[in-house]
mmCIF file of C-alpha atoms and ligand atoms in Angstrom:
data_model
loop_
_atom_site.group_PDB
_atom_site.id
_atom_site.type_symbol
_atom_site.label_atom_id
_atom_site.label_comp_id
_atom_site.label_asym_id
_atom_site.label_seq_id
_atom_site.Cartn_x
_atom_site.Cartn_y
_atom_site.Cartn_z
ATOM 1 C CA MET A 317 140.835 201.605 27.695
ATOM 2 C CA THR A 318 143.122 198.208 27.278
ATOM 3 C CA VAL A 319 146.879 197.455 28.837
ATOM 4 C CA PRO A 320 148.587 197.089 25.752
ATOM 5 C CA PHE A 321 151.120 194.275 26.426
ATOM 6 C CA LEU A 322 154.483 196.838 25.497
ATOM 7 C CA ASP A 323 154.648 199.930 22.774
ATOM 8 C CA VAL A 324 157.858 199.474 20.858
ATOM 9 C CA GLY A 325 157.013 203.117 19.702
ATOM 10 C CA ALA A 326 156.451 204.586 22.714
ATOM 11 C CA SER A 327 160.637 205.127 23.417
ATOM 12 C CA TYR A 328 160.322 207.343 19.984
ATOM 13 C CA ARG A 329 158.060 209.448 21.240
ATOM 14 C CA GLU A 330 159.739 210.292 24.097
ATOM 15 C CA LEU A 331 162.947 210.888 22.775
ATOM 16 C CA LYS A 332 161.939 212.001 18.984
ATOM 17 C CA GLU A 333 164.525 215.333 18.977
ATOM 18 C CA ASP A 334 167.530 213.759 19.895
ATOM 19 C CA ILE A 335 166.819 210.835 17.985
ATOM 20 C CA ASP A 336 165.926 212.781 14.910
ATOM 21 C CA VAL A 337 169.593 214.716 14.726
ATOM 22 C CA ALA A 338 171.258 211.461 15.694
ATOM 23 C CA MET A 339 169.572 209.759 12.242
ATOM 24 C CA ALA A 340 170.050 213.083 10.424
ATOM 25 C CA ARG A 341 173.568 213.035 11.348
ATOM 26 C CA VAL A 342 173.979 210.171 9.996
ATOM 27 C CA LEU A 343 172.084 210.628 6.404
ATOM 28 C CA ASP A 344 174.101 213.410 6.097
ATOM 29 C CA SER A 345 177.347 212.313 6.385
ATOM 30 C CA GLY A 346 176.744 209.750 3.828
ATOM 31 C CA TRP A 347 178.163 207.041 5.481
ATOM 32 C CA PHE A 348 175.529 203.888 5.908
ATOM 33 C CA VAL A 349 177.922 200.766 6.696
ATOM 34 C CA LEU A 350 180.441 200.479 10.032
ATOM 35 C CA GLY A 351 181.946 203.539 10.785
ATOM 36 C CA GLU A 352 182.606 206.314 13.326
ATOM 37 C CA GLU A 353 178.456 205.704 14.678
ATOM 38 C CA VAL A 354 179.386 201.796 14.562
ATOM 39 C CA GLU A 355 182.530 202.209 16.524
ATOM 40 C CA ARG A 356 180.874 204.986 18.739
ATOM 41 C CA PHE A 357 178.351 203.355 20.291
ATOM 42 C CA GLU A 358 180.330 200.213 20.462
ATOM 43 C CA GLN A 359 182.692 202.147 23.261
ATOM 44 C CA ALA A 360 179.900 203.547 24.776
ATOM 45 C CA PHE A 361 178.441 199.922 25.188
ATOM 46 C CA ALA A 362 181.225 198.460 26.267
ATOM 47 C CA ALA A 363 182.304 201.090 29.067
ATOM 48 C CA TYR A 364 178.493 200.339 29.716
ATOM 49 C CA CYS A 365 179.388 197.083 30.337
ATOM 50 C CA ASP A 366 182.569 197.821 31.944
ATOM 51 C CA ALA A 367 183.881 194.882 29.072
ATOM 52 C CA THR A 368 186.668 195.934 26.893
ATOM 53 C CA HIS A 369 185.323 195.104 24.091
ATOM 54 C CA ALA A 370 182.234 195.410 22.364
ATOM 55 C CA VAL A 371 181.251 194.239 18.563
ATOM 56 C CA GLY A 372 178.067 195.381 17.148
ATOM 57 C CA VAL A 373 176.110 192.979 14.917
ATOM 58 C CA GLY A 374 173.088 192.053 13.374
ATOM 59 C CA ASN A 375 171.189 190.393 15.759
ATOM 60 C CA GLY A 376 170.859 188.543 19.255
ATOM 61 C CA LEU A 377 170.806 185.203 17.363
ATOM 62 C CA ASP A 378 174.111 185.823 15.033
ATOM 63 C CA ALA A 379 175.568 187.973 18.260
ATOM 64 C CA LEU A 380 175.285 183.745 19.632
ATOM 65 C CA HIS A 381 176.668 182.161 16.318
ATOM 66 C CA LEU A 382 179.576 184.440 15.984
ATOM 67 C CA ALA A 383 180.602 183.804 19.311
ATOM 68 C CA LEU A 384 180.546 180.343 18.986
ATOM 69 C CA ARG A 385 182.421 180.872 15.656
ATOM 70 C CA ALA A 386 185.229 182.518 16.868
ATOM 71 C CA ALA A 387 186.108 180.477 19.725
ATOM 72 C CA GLY A 388 186.232 177.489 16.970
ATOM 73 C CA ILE A 389 183.607 175.784 18.959
ATOM 74 C CA GLY A 390 181.939 173.872 16.092
ATOM 75 C CA PRO A 391 181.569 170.281 14.459
ATOM 76 C CA GLY A 392 182.293 167.780 16.741
ATOM 77 C CA ASP A 393 181.430 169.801 20.368
ATOM 78 C CA GLU A 394 178.837 170.026 22.229
ATOM 79 C CA VAL A 395 176.807 173.034 24.026
ATOM 80 C CA ILE A 396 175.342 173.188 27.408
ATOM 81 C CA VAL A 397 171.985 176.024 26.554
ATOM 82 C CA PRO A 398 168.989 175.453 28.920
ATOM 83 C CA GLY A 399 165.968 173.974 27.769
ATOM 84 C CA ASN A 400 163.737 176.957 28.804
ATOM 85 C CA THR A 401 165.068 179.690 26.424
ATOM 86 C CA PHE A 402 163.892 181.261 23.134
ATOM 87 C CA ILE A 403 164.419 179.629 20.215
ATOM 88 C CA ALA A 404 167.534 181.910 19.143
ATOM 89 C CA THR A 405 169.934 180.145 22.067
ATOM 90 C CA ALA A 406 168.636 177.146 20.560
ATOM 91 C CA LEU A 407 169.681 178.065 17.062
ATOM 92 C CA ALA A 408 172.797 179.281 17.432
ATOM 93 C CA VAL A 409 174.814 176.170 19.010
ATOM 94 C CA THR A 410 172.867 174.418 15.673
ATOM 95 C CA TYR A 411 173.772 176.935 13.129
ATOM 96 C CA ALA A 412 177.800 176.699 14.286
ATOM 97 C CA GLY A 413 177.249 172.780 13.663
ATOM 98 C CA ALA A 414 177.478 171.718 17.147
ATOM 99 C CA GLU A 415 175.276 169.244 19.183
ATOM 100 C CA LEU A 416 173.169 170.908 21.562
ATOM 101 C CA VAL A 417 172.435 169.725 25.016
ATOM 102 C CA LEU A 418 169.592 171.042 26.504
ATOM 103 C CA VAL A 419 169.491 171.212 30.476
ATOM 104 C CA GLU A 420 166.349 171.661 33.168
ATOM 105 C CA PRO A 421 166.561 175.098 34.589
ATOM 106 C CA ASP A 422 165.882 175.353 38.573
ATOM 107 C CA PRO A 423 161.856 175.373 38.897
ATOM 108 C CA VAL A 424 162.292 178.104 40.780
ATOM 109 C CA THR A 425 164.521 180.773 39.228
ATOM 110 C CA HIS A 426 163.367 179.763 35.976
ATOM 111 C CA ASN A 427 167.293 180.088 34.969
ATOM 112 C CA LEU A 428 170.275 177.467 34.663
ATOM 113 C CA ASP A 429 171.072 175.496 37.557
ATOM 114 C CA PRO A 430 174.627 175.315 38.358
ATOM 115 C CA ASN A 431 174.490 171.988 40.203
ATOM 116 C CA ALA A 432 172.440 170.116 37.551
ATOM 117 C CA VAL A 433 175.330 171.081 34.770
ATOM 118 C CA PRO A 434 178.222 169.193 35.345
ATOM 119 C CA ALA A 435 175.884 165.757 35.034
ATOM 120 C CA ALA A 436 175.314 167.030 31.764
ATOM 121 C CA MET A 437 179.083 167.433 30.616
ATOM 122 C CA THR A 438 181.036 164.886 28.014
ATOM 123 C CA GLU A 439 184.248 164.963 26.923
ATOM 124 C CA LYS A 440 182.849 166.768 24.199
ATOM 125 C CA THR A 441 181.758 169.850 25.955
ATOM 126 C CA ALA A 442 182.855 173.046 24.682
ATOM 127 C CA ALA A 443 181.118 175.914 26.410
ATOM 128 C CA ILE A 444 177.975 176.518 28.167
ATOM 129 C CA ILE A 445 175.422 179.017 27.187
ATOM 130 C CA ALA A 446 173.286 180.839 30.098
ATOM 131 C CA VAL A 447 170.598 182.494 29.767
ATOM 132 C CA ASP A 448 169.330 185.714 31.764
ATOM 133 C CA LEU A 449 166.204 184.515 31.676
ATOM 134 C CA TYR A 450 163.794 187.337 31.898
ATOM 135 C CA GLY A 451 166.352 189.532 32.788
ATOM 136 C CA MET A 452 167.117 188.236 36.103
ATOM 137 C CA PRO A 453 171.114 187.395 36.007
ATOM 138 C CA ALA A 454 172.054 183.811 35.985
ATOM 139 C CA ASP A 455 174.305 182.127 38.761
ATOM 140 C CA LEU A 456 176.589 183.212 36.924
ATOM 141 C CA TYR A 457 179.881 182.946 38.607
ATOM 142 C CA ALA A 458 178.517 179.592 40.246
ATOM 143 C CA LEU A 459 177.938 178.662 35.983
ATOM 144 C CA ARG A 460 181.576 180.373 35.469
ATOM 145 C CA ARG A 461 183.445 178.290 38.183
ATOM 146 C CA VAL A 462 182.047 175.244 36.307
ATOM 147 C CA ALA A 463 183.362 176.354 33.244
ATOM 148 C CA ARG A 464 186.306 176.749 34.519
ATOM 149 C CA ALA A 465 186.592 173.774 36.126
ATOM 150 C CA HIS A 466 185.886 172.068 32.903
ATOM 151 C CA GLY A 467 188.206 173.915 30.814
ATOM 152 C CA VAL A 468 185.199 175.124 28.286
ATOM 153 C CA LEU A 469 183.771 178.336 27.525
ATOM 154 C CA PHE A 470 181.310 180.401 29.347
ATOM 155 C CA ILE A 471 178.806 182.322 27.265
ATOM 156 C CA GLU A 472 176.057 184.371 28.689
ATOM 157 C CA ASP A 473 172.963 185.482 26.437
ATOM 158 C CA ALA A 474 171.736 188.886 27.914
ATOM 159 C CA ALA A 475 170.064 189.131 25.024
ATOM 160 C CA GLN A 476 167.165 189.949 27.818
ATOM 161 C CA ALA A 477 169.829 191.555 30.763
ATOM 162 C CA HIS A 478 170.937 194.945 29.484
ATOM 163 C CA GLY A 479 172.060 197.314 32.645
ATOM 164 C CA ALA A 480 171.679 194.428 35.369
ATOM 165 C CA ARG A 481 173.865 193.520 38.108
ATOM 166 C CA LEU A 482 174.823 190.990 39.801
ATOM 167 C CA ASP A 483 176.404 191.392 43.325
ATOM 168 C CA GLY A 484 177.452 194.831 41.880
ATOM 169 C CA ALA A 485 178.637 193.849 38.419
ATOM 170 C CA ARG A 486 177.680 194.541 35.220
ATOM 171 C CA VAL A 487 175.883 191.861 33.303
ATOM 172 C CA GLY A 488 178.679 191.839 30.120
ATOM 173 C CA SER A 489 181.564 192.171 32.020
ATOM 174 C CA ILE A 490 181.453 188.652 34.232
ATOM 175 C CA ALA A 491 181.339 185.667 31.505
ATOM 176 C CA ASP A 492 184.039 184.743 28.887
ATOM 177 C CA VAL A 493 181.121 186.124 25.687
ATOM 178 C CA THR A 494 177.862 187.751 26.876
ATOM 179 C CA THR A 495 175.943 188.588 23.737
ATOM 180 C CA PHE A 496 173.100 191.328 23.407
ATOM 181 C CA SER A 497 169.596 192.073 21.206
ATOM 182 C CA PHE A 498 168.632 194.964 20.558
ATOM 183 C CA TYR A 499 165.621 193.901 18.497
ATOM 184 C CA PRO A 500 162.881 196.552 19.642
ATOM 185 C CA GLY A 501 161.492 195.196 22.501
ATOM 186 C CA LYS A 502 164.358 194.817 23.898
ATOM 187 C CA ASN A 503 165.806 197.064 27.281
ATOM 188 C CA LEU A 504 167.673 198.501 24.485
ATOM 189 C CA GLY A 505 166.023 198.152 21.353
ATOM 190 C CA ALA A 506 166.267 199.851 18.292
ATOM 191 C CA PHE A 507 164.020 200.751 15.222
ATOM 192 C CA GLY A 508 164.674 197.748 13.463
ATOM 193 C CA ASP A 509 167.616 194.866 14.425
ATOM 194 C CA GLY A 510 170.603 194.557 15.692
ATOM 195 C CA GLY A 511 172.795 192.554 17.994
ATOM 196 C CA ALA A 512 176.588 193.100 20.513
ATOM 197 C CA VAL A 513 178.851 191.078 21.701
ATOM 198 C CA THR A 514 181.355 192.062 25.234
ATOM 199 C CA THR A 515 184.162 190.525 25.940
ATOM 200 C CA ASN A 516 188.020 190.871 27.608
ATOM 201 C CA ASP A 517 189.107 188.979 24.954
ATOM 202 C CA GLU A 518 191.033 190.977 22.706
ATOM 203 C CA ALA A 519 191.504 188.203 19.786
ATOM 204 C CA LEU A 520 187.662 187.020 20.430
ATOM 205 C CA ALA A 521 187.115 190.902 19.721
ATOM 206 C CA SER A 522 189.178 190.791 16.611
ATOM 207 C CA LYS A 523 187.865 187.706 15.104
ATOM 208 C CA LEU A 524 184.582 188.964 15.839
ATOM 209 C CA ARG A 525 184.910 191.901 13.512
ATOM 210 C CA SER A 526 186.371 189.645 10.955
ATOM 211 C CA LEU A 527 183.105 186.633 10.989
ATOM 212 C CA ARG A 528 180.505 190.132 10.978
ATOM 213 C CA ASN A 529 181.862 191.236 8.120
ATOM 214 C CA TYR A 530 182.584 188.444 5.692
ATOM 215 C CA GLY A 531 185.729 187.138 7.539
ATOM 216 C CA SER A 532 187.569 190.546 6.734
ATOM 217 C CA THR A 533 189.373 193.379 8.599
ATOM 218 C CA VAL A 534 191.329 195.034 5.429
ATOM 219 C CA LYS A 535 189.076 195.573 2.507
ATOM 220 C CA TYR A 536 189.367 192.718 -0.221
ATOM 221 C CA HIS A 537 191.483 190.507 2.570
ATOM 222 C CA HIS A 538 190.079 187.612 3.449
ATOM 223 C CA ASP A 539 191.085 185.118 6.235
ATOM 224 C CA ASP A 540 188.248 184.104 7.281
ATOM 225 C CA LEU A 541 184.915 182.382 6.266
ATOM 226 C CA GLY A 542 182.985 185.240 7.332
ATOM 227 C CA PHE A 543 179.098 186.496 7.068
ATOM 228 C CA ASN A 544 177.095 189.484 6.268
ATOM 229 C CA SER A 545 176.219 190.450 9.967
ATOM 230 C CA ARG A 546 177.087 194.173 10.824
ATOM 231 C CA LEU A 547 175.052 196.252 12.973
ATOM 232 C CA ASP A 548 173.498 198.732 11.136
ATOM 233 C CA THR A 549 174.763 202.528 11.235
ATOM 234 C CA LEU A 550 171.407 204.252 11.658
ATOM 235 C CA GLN A 551 170.797 201.626 13.959
ATOM 236 C CA ALA A 552 174.057 202.457 16.362
ATOM 237 C CA ALA A 553 173.376 206.320 16.061
ATOM 238 C CA ILE A 554 169.782 205.744 17.611
ATOM 239 C CA LEU A 555 171.012 203.155 20.485
ATOM 240 C CA GLY A 556 173.513 205.495 21.141
ATOM 241 C CA VAL A 557 171.237 208.039 22.293
ATOM 242 C CA LYS A 558 168.526 205.623 23.466
ATOM 243 C CA LEU A 559 171.875 203.962 25.801
ATOM 244 C CA ALA A 560 171.884 206.895 27.860
ATOM 245 C CA HIS A 561 168.232 206.732 29.105
ATOM 246 C CA LEU A 562 168.675 202.731 30.040
ATOM 247 C CA ASP A 563 169.531 203.105 33.216
ATOM 248 C CA ALA A 564 166.552 205.281 34.448
ATOM 249 C CA TRP A 565 163.420 203.012 32.279
ATOM 250 C CA ASN A 566 165.674 200.164 33.554
ATOM 251 C CA ALA A 567 164.372 201.555 37.188
ATOM 252 C CA ARG A 568 161.143 202.618 36.111
ATOM 253 C CA ARG A 569 160.733 198.368 35.325
ATOM 254 C CA ALA A 570 162.310 197.890 38.555
ATOM 255 C CA ALA A 571 159.387 200.529 40.082
ATOM 256 C CA MET A 572 156.415 198.485 38.214
ATOM 257 C CA ALA A 573 157.936 195.098 39.611
ATOM 258 C CA ARG A 574 158.420 196.107 43.223
ATOM 259 C CA GLY A 575 154.497 197.142 42.623
ATOM 260 C CA TYR A 576 153.258 194.414 41.716
ATOM 261 C CA ARG A 577 155.158 192.336 43.823
ATOM 262 C CA GLU A 578 153.675 194.557 46.762
ATOM 263 C CA ALA A 579 150.018 194.009 45.294
ATOM 264 C CA LEU A 580 149.773 190.650 44.049
ATOM 265 C CA GLY A 581 151.900 188.687 46.829
ATOM 266 C CA ASP A 582 149.053 187.145 48.676
ATOM 267 C CA LEU A 583 146.810 185.579 46.312
ATOM 268 C CA ASP A 584 146.635 181.829 46.499
ATOM 269 C CA GLY A 585 148.043 180.055 43.474
ATOM 270 C CA LEU A 586 149.593 183.009 41.709
ATOM 271 C CA THR A 587 153.450 182.425 42.505
ATOM 272 C CA LEU A 588 155.532 185.281 41.666
ATOM 273 C CA PRO A 589 158.977 185.843 40.100
ATOM 274 C CA GLU A 590 162.490 185.379 42.824
ATOM 275 C CA TRP A 591 163.988 188.730 44.035
ATOM 276 C CA PRO A 592 166.926 187.377 44.947
ATOM 277 C CA ASP A 593 169.279 190.536 46.929
ATOM 278 C CA ASP A 594 172.446 189.511 44.780
ATOM 279 C CA ARG A 595 171.039 190.625 41.954
ATOM 280 C CA GLN A 596 169.319 193.779 40.177
ATOM 281 C CA GLY A 597 167.339 192.280 37.127
ATOM 282 C CA SER A 598 166.442 194.381 34.339
ATOM 283 C CA TRP A 599 163.183 193.593 34.454
ATOM 284 C CA HIS A 600 162.691 192.615 30.730
ATOM 285 C CA LEU A 601 159.644 190.753 31.625
ATOM 286 C CA PHE A 602 157.243 190.337 35.196
ATOM 287 C CA VAL A 603 156.413 186.400 34.622
ATOM 288 C CA VAL A 604 154.054 184.726 37.310
ATOM 289 C CA ARG A 605 152.918 181.673 37.473
ATOM 290 C CA HIS A 606 149.809 179.840 37.369
ATOM 291 C CA ARG A 607 148.164 176.250 37.483
ATOM 292 C CA ARG A 608 145.388 177.563 35.683
ATOM 293 C CA ARG A 609 147.791 180.323 33.301
ATOM 294 C CA ASP A 610 145.398 179.764 30.171
ATOM 295 C CA ALA A 611 141.984 180.514 32.343
ATOM 296 C CA LEU A 612 143.608 183.323 33.970
ATOM 297 C CA ARG A 613 144.856 184.942 31.139
ATOM 298 C CA GLN A 614 141.446 184.592 29.353
ATOM 299 C CA ALA A 615 140.311 186.495 32.547
ATOM 300 C CA LEU A 616 142.464 189.065 31.796
ATOM 301 C CA ARG A 617 141.513 189.473 28.362
ATOM 302 C CA ASP A 618 138.156 189.931 29.301
ATOM 303 C CA ARG A 619 139.619 192.735 31.820
ATOM 304 C CA SER A 620 141.415 194.288 28.751
ATOM 305 C CA VAL A 621 144.766 193.340 29.910
ATOM 306 C CA ALA A 622 146.881 191.590 27.333
ATOM 307 C CA THR A 623 149.284 189.283 28.114
ATOM 308 C CA GLN A 624 151.917 186.779 26.062
ATOM 309 C CA ILE A 625 154.209 183.611 26.918
ATOM 310 C CA HIS A 626 157.396 183.307 27.014
ATOM 311 C CA TYR A 627 157.607 180.976 25.931
ATOM 312 C CA PRO A 628 154.951 177.982 24.930
ATOM 313 C CA ILE A 629 156.381 176.105 23.345
ATOM 314 C CA PRO A 630 159.917 174.743 24.682
ATOM 315 C CA VAL A 631 163.308 174.107 22.213
ATOM 316 C CA HIS A 632 162.978 170.143 22.071
ATOM 317 C CA LEU A 633 159.244 170.201 21.538
ATOM 318 C CA THR A 634 159.338 172.643 18.296
ATOM 319 C CA GLY A 635 158.678 171.296 15.143
ATOM 320 C CA ALA A 636 162.239 172.773 14.455
ATOM 321 C CA TYR A 637 163.790 170.259 16.995
ATOM 322 C CA ALA A 638 161.856 167.070 16.024
ATOM 323 C CA ASN A 639 164.968 165.848 14.539
ATOM 324 C CA LEU A 640 166.084 165.588 18.213
ATOM 325 C CA GLY A 641 164.156 162.847 18.948
ATOM 326 C CA TYR A 642 162.182 163.994 22.404
ATOM 327 C CA ARG A 643 159.220 162.943 23.604
ATOM 328 C CA GLU A 644 157.108 165.058 26.122
ATOM 329 C CA GLY A 645 157.827 163.972 29.730
ATOM 330 C CA GLN A 646 161.133 164.613 28.762
ATOM 331 C CA LEU A 647 162.504 167.821 30.802
ATOM 332 C CA PRO A 648 159.502 167.973 33.262
ATOM 333 C CA VAL A 649 160.466 171.477 34.929
ATOM 334 C CA THR A 650 160.900 172.780 31.150
ATOM 335 C CA GLU A 651 157.562 171.739 30.009
ATOM 336 C CA ASP A 652 155.761 172.729 33.515
ATOM 337 C CA LEU A 653 157.015 176.350 33.109
ATOM 338 C CA ALA A 654 156.129 176.114 29.842
ATOM 339 C CA GLN A 655 152.363 175.379 30.835
ATOM 340 C CA GLN A 656 152.190 177.632 33.425
ATOM 341 C CA VAL A 657 154.352 180.728 32.510
ATOM 342 C CA LEU A 658 152.350 183.850 32.167
ATOM 343 C CA SER A 659 153.981 187.263 31.504
ATOM 344 C CA LEU A 660 151.919 190.715 32.602
ATOM 345 C CA PRO A 661 152.623 194.199 31.232
ATOM 346 C CA ILE A 662 155.412 196.317 32.037
ATOM 347 C CA SER A 663 157.551 198.770 30.194
ATOM 348 C CA PRO A 664 158.933 202.435 31.414
ATOM 349 C CA HIS A 665 156.156 203.494 29.403
ATOM 350 C CA HIS A 666 153.321 202.237 30.833
ATOM 351 C CA SER A 667 151.393 204.877 33.104
ATOM 352 C CA ASP A 668 150.432 204.185 37.163
ATOM 353 C CA GLU A 669 147.016 204.361 35.979
ATOM 354 C CA GLU A 670 147.731 201.159 33.321
ATOM 355 C CA HIS A 671 149.707 199.326 36.438
ATOM 356 C CA ARG A 672 146.613 200.261 38.663
ATOM 357 C CA MET A 673 144.308 198.395 36.132
ATOM 358 C CA VAL A 674 146.495 194.876 35.279
ATOM 359 C CA VAL A 675 146.965 195.092 39.493
ATOM 360 C CA ASP A 676 142.567 195.362 39.674
ATOM 361 C CA ALA A 677 142.393 192.851 36.778
ATOM 362 C CA VAL A 678 144.943 190.790 37.939
ATOM 363 C CA ARG A 679 142.747 190.283 41.703
ATOM 364 C CA ALA A 680 139.656 190.246 40.289
ATOM 365 C CA ALA A 681 140.745 187.562 37.532
ATOM 366 C CA CYS A 682 142.383 185.147 40.543
ATOM 367 C CA ALA A 683 139.620 185.134 42.381
ATOM 368 C CA GLU A 684 137.865 184.229 39.117
ATOM 369 C CA VAL A 685 139.796 181.202 38.026
ATOM 370 C CA SER A 686 141.051 179.849 41.178
HETATM 371 C C1 PLP B 511 165.773 188.441 22.193
HETATM 372 C C2 PLP B 511 166.358 187.110 22.345
HETATM 373 C C3 PLP B 511 167.533 186.361 21.540
HETATM 374 C C4 PLP B 511 167.318 186.528 20.054
HETATM 375 O O1 PLP B 511 167.827 188.219 19.550
HETATM 376 P P1 PLP B 511 167.153 188.482 18.006
HETATM 377 O O2 PLP B 511 167.598 190.316 17.854
HETATM 378 O O3 PLP B 511 165.783 188.661 18.159
HETATM 379 O O4 PLP B 511 168.129 187.269 17.321
HETATM 380 C C5 PLP B 511 167.906 185.046 21.821
HETATM 381 N N1 PLP B 511 168.636 185.299 23.107
HETATM 382 C C6 PLP B 511 167.148 185.323 23.989
HETATM 383 C C7 PLP B 511 166.983 184.877 25.271
HETATM 384 C C8 PLP B 511 166.630 186.581 23.752
HETATM 385 O O5 PLP B 511 165.019 187.019 24.105
#
């Protein structure tokens, strides 16, 4: 038996009847783009996030890109982004035509450090994008204070953090704009691509509704240079079914995370993720650190446990951003993390037996490589 890293088909097997009904409803309706199904999901997702508005878009990258555009951010502006994120956070800034300013994360939480942000700000700074990496909310209140003090927009990339909370408040209700991805592997995943933006700003929400649909809210009246990036109607119907299960699924992830913490906390050389009292992570990923990460990963593979690395090459060292002119060593915290992080299997659909197999394998593998 092998423990898979993730099985994105498992949620369909769990909810097959309800999802089949939802899909048939869309197919029978003959309405395949936007429409009532998308509106119903947007309302449900906004309510879930304690936000006034949710706007469905094509994917998580577009959610970020359109949020920047809707706020009027573009050429001549700078946007602060953590150095250790999935490349989409950076690409959105580049798509908008703004300058990317990469900031080192806090080495313990791996999230943007509010104390490190002011030094990176200039007169051109127009926005700060925090990422709730691995599903653990960033220091959102402190970062929002920094943004407010400088009069810039505070955007949160919550692609990994659906349902997470900070001081009891839901992710999606705290930043000026919060963006989500419904990529199949996320905590709330579609059976294809999807994304959403939440905000309490009415003007921003209506700009987003226009930008995602060719710059138009009334057919053939185009007021903005828009895009085609709508949340697919079939996906909205599927997401509506899955949303009702998200809290229970996140609780199963948290239980698995707690189990890892109890069973692996004593291992030399293995650093477990932080567990701050004031926040409830979505446990999208369970990321450990080890100085001999590659050897540990191989030792786990030898024991039939699949792992992944989020992320092996930091944004500033990718070929895509060679033009930024970074050299190795310029973002040492980010680069160390890229060398040391390892994601263990975590999902609502791993069995107790699989969980125990991972624990046993990690204990044996750590002994072997230390
Ligand atoms: C998945 C992800 C995205 C991009 O989402 P897509 O739907 O794949 O475009 C953006 N940011 C982070 C942090 C992500 O994990």
